[in-house]
Structures are given as C-alpha cells and as structure tokens.
mmCIF file of C-alpha atoms in Angstrom:
data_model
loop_
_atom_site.group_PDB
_atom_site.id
_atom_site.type_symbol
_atom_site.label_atom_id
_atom_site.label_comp_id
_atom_site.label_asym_id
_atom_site.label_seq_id
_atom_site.Cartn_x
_atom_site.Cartn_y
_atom_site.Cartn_z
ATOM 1 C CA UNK A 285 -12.722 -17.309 -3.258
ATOM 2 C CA UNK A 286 -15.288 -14.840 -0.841
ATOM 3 C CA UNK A 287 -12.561 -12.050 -0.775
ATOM 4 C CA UNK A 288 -13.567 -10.256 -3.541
ATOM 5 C CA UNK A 289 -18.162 -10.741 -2.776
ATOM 6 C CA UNK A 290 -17.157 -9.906 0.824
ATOM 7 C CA UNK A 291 -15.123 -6.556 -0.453
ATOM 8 C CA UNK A 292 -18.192 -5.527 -1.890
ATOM 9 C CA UNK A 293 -20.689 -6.111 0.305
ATOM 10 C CA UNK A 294 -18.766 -4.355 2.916
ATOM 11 C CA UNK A 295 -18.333 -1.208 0.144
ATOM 12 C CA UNK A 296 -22.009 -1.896 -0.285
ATOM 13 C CA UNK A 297 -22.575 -1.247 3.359
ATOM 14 C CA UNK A 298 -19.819 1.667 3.996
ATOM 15 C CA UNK A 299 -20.209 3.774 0.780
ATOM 16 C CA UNK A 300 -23.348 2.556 -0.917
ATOM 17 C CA UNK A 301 -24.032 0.199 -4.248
ATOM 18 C CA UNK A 302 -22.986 2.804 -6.939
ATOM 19 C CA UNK A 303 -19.466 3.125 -4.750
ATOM 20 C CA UNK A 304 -19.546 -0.581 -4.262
ATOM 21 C CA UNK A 305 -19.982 -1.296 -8.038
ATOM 22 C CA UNK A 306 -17.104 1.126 -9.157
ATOM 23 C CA UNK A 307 -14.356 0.115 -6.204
ATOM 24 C CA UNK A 308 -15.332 -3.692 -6.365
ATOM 25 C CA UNK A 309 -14.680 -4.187 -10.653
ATOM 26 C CA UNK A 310 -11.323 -5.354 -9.775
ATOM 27 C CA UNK A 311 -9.453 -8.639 -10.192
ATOM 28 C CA UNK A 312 -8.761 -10.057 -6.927
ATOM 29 C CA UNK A 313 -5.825 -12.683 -6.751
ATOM 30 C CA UNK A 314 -6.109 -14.050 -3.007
ATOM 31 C CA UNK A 315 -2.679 -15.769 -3.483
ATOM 32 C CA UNK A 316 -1.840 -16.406 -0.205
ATOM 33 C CA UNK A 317 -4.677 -15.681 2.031
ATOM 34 C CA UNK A 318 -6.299 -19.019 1.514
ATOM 35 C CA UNK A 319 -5.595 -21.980 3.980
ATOM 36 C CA UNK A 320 -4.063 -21.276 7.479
ATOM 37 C CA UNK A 321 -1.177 -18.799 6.445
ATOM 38 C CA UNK A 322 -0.666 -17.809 9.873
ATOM 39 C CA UNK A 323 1.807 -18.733 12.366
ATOM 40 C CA UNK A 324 0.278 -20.596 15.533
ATOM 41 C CA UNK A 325 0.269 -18.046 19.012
ATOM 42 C CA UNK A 326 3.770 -19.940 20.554
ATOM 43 C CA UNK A 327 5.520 -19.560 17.249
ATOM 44 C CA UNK A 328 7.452 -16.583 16.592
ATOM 45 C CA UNK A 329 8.829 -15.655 13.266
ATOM 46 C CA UNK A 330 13.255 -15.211 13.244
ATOM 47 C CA UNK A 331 14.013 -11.985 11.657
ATOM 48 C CA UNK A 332 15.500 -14.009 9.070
ATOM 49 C CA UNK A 333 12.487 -15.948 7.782
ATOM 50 C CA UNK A 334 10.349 -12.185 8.272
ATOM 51 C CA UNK A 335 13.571 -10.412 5.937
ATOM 52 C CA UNK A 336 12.658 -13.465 3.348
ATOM 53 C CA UNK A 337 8.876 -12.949 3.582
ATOM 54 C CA UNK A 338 9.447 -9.154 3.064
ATOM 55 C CA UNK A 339 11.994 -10.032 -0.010
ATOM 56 C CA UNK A 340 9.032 -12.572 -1.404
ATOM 57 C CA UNK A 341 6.265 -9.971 -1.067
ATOM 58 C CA UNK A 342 8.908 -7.357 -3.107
ATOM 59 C CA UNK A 343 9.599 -10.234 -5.732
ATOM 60 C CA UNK A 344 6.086 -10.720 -6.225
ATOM 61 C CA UNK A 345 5.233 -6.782 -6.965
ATOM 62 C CA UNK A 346 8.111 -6.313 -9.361
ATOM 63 C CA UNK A 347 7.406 -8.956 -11.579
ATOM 64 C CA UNK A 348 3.011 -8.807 -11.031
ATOM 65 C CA UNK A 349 1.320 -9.476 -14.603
ATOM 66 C CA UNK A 350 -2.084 -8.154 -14.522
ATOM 67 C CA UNK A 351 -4.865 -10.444 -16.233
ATOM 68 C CA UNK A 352 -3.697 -9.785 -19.598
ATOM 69 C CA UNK A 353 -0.507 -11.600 -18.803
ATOM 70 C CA UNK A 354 1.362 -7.558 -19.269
ATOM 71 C CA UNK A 355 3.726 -6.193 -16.543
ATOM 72 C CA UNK A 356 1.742 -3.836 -13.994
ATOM 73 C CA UNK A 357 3.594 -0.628 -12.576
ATOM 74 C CA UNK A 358 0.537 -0.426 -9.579
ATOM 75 C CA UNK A 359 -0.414 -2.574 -7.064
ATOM 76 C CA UNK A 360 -3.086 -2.718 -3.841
ATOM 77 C CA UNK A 361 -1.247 -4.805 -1.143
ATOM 78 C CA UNK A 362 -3.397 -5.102 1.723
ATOM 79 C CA UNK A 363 -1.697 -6.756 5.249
ATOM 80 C CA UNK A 364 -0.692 -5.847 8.860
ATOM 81 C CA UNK A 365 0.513 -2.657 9.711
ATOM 82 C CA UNK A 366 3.450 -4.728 11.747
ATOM 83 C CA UNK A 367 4.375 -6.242 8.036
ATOM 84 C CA UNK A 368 4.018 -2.602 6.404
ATOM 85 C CA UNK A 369 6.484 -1.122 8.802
ATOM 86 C CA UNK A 370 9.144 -3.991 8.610
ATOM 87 C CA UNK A 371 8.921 -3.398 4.966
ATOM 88 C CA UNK A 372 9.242 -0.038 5.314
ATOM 89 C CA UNK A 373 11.863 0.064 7.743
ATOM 90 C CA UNK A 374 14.357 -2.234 5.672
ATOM 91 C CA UNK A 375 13.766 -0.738 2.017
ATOM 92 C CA UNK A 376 13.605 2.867 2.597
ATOM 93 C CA UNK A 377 16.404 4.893 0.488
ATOM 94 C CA UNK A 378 19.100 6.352 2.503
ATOM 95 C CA UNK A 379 18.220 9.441 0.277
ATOM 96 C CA UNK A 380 14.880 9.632 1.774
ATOM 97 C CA UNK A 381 15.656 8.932 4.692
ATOM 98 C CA UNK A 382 18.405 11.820 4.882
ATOM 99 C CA UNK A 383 16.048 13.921 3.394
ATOM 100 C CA UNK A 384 12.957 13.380 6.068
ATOM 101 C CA UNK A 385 14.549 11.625 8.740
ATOM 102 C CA UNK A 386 11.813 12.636 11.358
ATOM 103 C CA UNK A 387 8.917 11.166 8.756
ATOM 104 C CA UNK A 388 11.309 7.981 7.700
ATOM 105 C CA UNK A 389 11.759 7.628 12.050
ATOM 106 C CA UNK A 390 8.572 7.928 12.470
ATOM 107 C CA UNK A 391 7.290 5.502 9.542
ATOM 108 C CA UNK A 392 10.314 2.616 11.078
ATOM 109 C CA UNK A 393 8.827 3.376 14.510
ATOM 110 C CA UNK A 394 4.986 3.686 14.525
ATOM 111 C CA UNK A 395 2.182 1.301 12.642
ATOM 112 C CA UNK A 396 -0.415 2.468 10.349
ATOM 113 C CA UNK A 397 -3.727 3.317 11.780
ATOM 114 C CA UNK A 398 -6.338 0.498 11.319
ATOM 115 C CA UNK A 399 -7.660 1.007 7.290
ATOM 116 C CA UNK A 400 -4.801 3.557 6.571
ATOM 117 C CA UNK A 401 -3.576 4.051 2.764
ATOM 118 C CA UNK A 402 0.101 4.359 2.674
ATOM 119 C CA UNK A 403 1.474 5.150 -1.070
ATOM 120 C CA UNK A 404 4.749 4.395 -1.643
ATOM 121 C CA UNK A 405 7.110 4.927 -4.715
ATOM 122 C CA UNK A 406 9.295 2.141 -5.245
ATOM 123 C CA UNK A 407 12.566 2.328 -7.684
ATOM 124 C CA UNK A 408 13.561 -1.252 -8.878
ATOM 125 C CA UNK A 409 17.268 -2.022 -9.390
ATOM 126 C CA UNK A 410 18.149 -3.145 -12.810
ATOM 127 C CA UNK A 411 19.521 -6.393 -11.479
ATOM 128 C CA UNK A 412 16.523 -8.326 -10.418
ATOM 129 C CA UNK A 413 18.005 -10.236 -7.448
ATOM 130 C CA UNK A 414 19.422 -6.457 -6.106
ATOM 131 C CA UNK A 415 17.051 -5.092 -3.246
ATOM 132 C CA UNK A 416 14.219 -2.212 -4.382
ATOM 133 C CA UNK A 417 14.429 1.066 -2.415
ATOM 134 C CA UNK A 418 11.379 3.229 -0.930
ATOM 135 C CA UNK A 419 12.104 6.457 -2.216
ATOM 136 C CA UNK A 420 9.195 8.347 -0.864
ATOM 137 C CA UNK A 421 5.957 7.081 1.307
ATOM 138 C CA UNK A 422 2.822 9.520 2.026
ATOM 139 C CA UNK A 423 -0.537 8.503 3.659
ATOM 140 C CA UNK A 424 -3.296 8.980 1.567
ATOM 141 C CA UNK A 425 -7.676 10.011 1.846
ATOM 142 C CA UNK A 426 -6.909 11.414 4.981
ATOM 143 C CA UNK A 427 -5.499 8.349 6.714
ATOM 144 C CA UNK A 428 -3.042 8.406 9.528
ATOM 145 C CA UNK A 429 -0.407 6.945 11.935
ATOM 146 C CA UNK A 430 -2.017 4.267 14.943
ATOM 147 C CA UNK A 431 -1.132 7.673 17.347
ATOM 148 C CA UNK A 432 -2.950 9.953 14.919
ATOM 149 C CA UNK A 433 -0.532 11.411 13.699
ATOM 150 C CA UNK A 434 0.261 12.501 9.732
ATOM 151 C CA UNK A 435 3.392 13.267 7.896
ATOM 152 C CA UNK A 436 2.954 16.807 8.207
ATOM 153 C CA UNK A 437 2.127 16.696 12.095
ATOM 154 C CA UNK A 438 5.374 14.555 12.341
ATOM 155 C CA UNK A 439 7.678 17.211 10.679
ATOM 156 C CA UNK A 440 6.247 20.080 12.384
ATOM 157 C CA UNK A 441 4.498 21.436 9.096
ATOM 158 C CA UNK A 442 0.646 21.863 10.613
ATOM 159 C CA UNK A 443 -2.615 20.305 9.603
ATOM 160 C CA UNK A 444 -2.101 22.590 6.407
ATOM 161 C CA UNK A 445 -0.511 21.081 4.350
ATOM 162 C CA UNK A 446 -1.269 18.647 1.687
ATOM 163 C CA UNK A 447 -0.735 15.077 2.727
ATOM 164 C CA UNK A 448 0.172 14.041 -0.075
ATOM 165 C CA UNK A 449 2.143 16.626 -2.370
ATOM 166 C CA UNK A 450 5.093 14.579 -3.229
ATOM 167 C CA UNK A 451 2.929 11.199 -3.999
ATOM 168 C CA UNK A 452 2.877 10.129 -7.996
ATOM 169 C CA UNK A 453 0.979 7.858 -8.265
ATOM 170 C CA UNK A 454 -0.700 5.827 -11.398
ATOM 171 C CA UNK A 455 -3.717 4.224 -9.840
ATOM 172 C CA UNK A 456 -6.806 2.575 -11.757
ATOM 173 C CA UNK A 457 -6.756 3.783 -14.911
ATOM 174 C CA UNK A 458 -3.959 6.595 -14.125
ATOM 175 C CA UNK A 459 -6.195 8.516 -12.389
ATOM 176 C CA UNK A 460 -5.083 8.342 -8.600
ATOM 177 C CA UNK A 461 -3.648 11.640 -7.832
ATOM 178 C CA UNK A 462 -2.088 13.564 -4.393
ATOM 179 C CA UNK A 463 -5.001 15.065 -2.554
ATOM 180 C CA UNK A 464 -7.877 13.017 -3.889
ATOM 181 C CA UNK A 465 -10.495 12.420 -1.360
ATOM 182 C CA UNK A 466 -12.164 8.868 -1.278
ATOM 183 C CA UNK A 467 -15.166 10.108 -3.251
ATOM 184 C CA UNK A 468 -13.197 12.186 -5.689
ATOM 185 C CA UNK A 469 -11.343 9.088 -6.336
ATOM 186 C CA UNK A 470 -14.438 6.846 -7.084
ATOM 187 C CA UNK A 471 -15.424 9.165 -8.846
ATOM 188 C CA UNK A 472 -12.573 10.048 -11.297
ATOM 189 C CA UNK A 473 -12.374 5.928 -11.496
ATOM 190 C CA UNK A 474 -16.174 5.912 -12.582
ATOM 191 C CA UNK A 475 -15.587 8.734 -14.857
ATOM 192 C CA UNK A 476 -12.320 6.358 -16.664
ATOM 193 C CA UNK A 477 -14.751 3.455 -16.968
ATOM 194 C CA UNK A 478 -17.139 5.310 -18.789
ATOM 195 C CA UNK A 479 -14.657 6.975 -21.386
ATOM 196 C CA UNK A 480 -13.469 3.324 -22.061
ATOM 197 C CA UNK A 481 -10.387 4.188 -19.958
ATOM 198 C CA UNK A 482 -8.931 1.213 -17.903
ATOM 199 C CA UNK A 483 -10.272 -0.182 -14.639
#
C-alpha cells in the first residue's frame, strides 16, 4: 500500500521532484512485504527452508507478467544483502565462476553495501522446474561491496576500469546501459517517456 508514496517522497527528498516524478512512474507489486514476513529474533531459518525461499523468489522472476498480463525479461528486486548473496552463491554458473573466480569468491563471501545495485544476467533452463544460472553479476551507479570494494578492485584491475563493461542489461524502456550514472539514467528514462517509449 505506502511502498510506492513512500519511494517517492524519499526520491523527492534525495534527488528532487522532477527525479522523483520520472523514477517513481512505476508499478509497485508489494507481494510479500505486507503483514509480518519476518522471522521472530529466536527463530532461525534451516538452510533448507532459505534454498526454498531462494527457489520461490527465482520462480517468481521467471514467470513475472508485467501489468499488461505479458511476460517481462527485467525486474527490480529489492531485499537484504544476506538474501542477495545466498542467491548468488547457489545460482552462479560454474562458467562464471571459472572464469572470475576471485569476483564470484568475493560476491559468495561479502554483502552488498547498504543501497548497492547489483545487475545480474540470468539464463533460464528450458525445463521450468530445472534451476536458473547467474552467468555474470556487476555492481552498478557506482555502488560497491559492504568493505568498499568493486569488481575491478577485487580482481586487481584498478579504479579504471568500467564497472560495468560486461552488464546487458534491458532496463525501463531498454534504456539501462553499462556505465550509466544515476542521473544519466533518469535521464535517458525521461527522455523514453517523452518519445512514447515504455516506462
């Protein structure tokens, strides 16, 4: 219910109304964040019942319908950086992780700073009930790991280099690309809504 207002007041406050406007013309489906979802401080989640909550939350993205009832190939999943790195940690691609094992280590290992952006391309199995792989994950507008640290920083590349080279990514309206800052990004999605483009 005062998810999406509250999202937009607190754009409102952070990057001002035009910003807040823009980022906020979203649908927001609370789905589970109404009601006490939580568990209480003396109960502890088995890593059985966390391994179905991960598969539930990938279930959910494969098969999201946006309002217009059609499939969706993007999502905004916003949660606990705990949650991020257990799903991280049990769908990355051994491909990936052979080919960046220091980033995949450190991505299993360490929690997303508080407010980090963390894109990740999923591949989906043809057989719906087979487990989807993370074949590649980059940090995005700058954001970075709880110790400060970034993917290139991790694998020894510098400040340098681009974040976010290898990220595809179709965000609102296809216009989320590697390297955007935040403002080129509300931008670019202001630009789409006035072309007619998607939002």
């Amino acid at each position: 219910g005062d998810i999406g207002p509250h999202a937009k007041t607190m754009l409102r406050h952070s990057l001002g109304t035009d910003a807040a406007e823009v980022l906020s013309d979203v649908t927001v489906n609370s789905h589970d964040a109404v009601g006490e979802w939580w568990l209480s401080l003396v109960t502890q989640e088995t890593k059985a019942q966390v391994m179905d909550r991960l598969d539930n939350i990938m279930a959910t993205l494969r098969f999201w319908i946006d309002a217009e009832d059609k499939p969706t190939n993007s999502a905004i999943l916003v949660g606990h950086s705990h949650l991020f790195r257990a799903l991280l940690k049990s769908n990355m691609d051994p491909a990936f992780k052979a080919e960046c094992p220091v980033w995949t280590r450190a991505l299993s290992r360490k929690k997303l700073d508080n407010g980090a952006c963390l894109c990740i391309e999923v591949e989906w199995p043809a057989d719906p009930m087979a487990k989807p792989t993370i074949m590649d994950a980059n940090l995005m507008f700058g954001t970075k790991l709880s110790d400060g640290s970034t993917r290139a920083t991790v694998e020894g590349l510098g400040a340098d280099v681009d974040e976010n080279a290898d990220c595809e990514v179709n965000g609102i309206g296809g216009i989320l690309s590697p390297g955007l800052s935040l403002h080129e990004f509300i931008a670019g999605v202001n630009t789409t809504k006035q072309e007619g483009g998607a939002a």
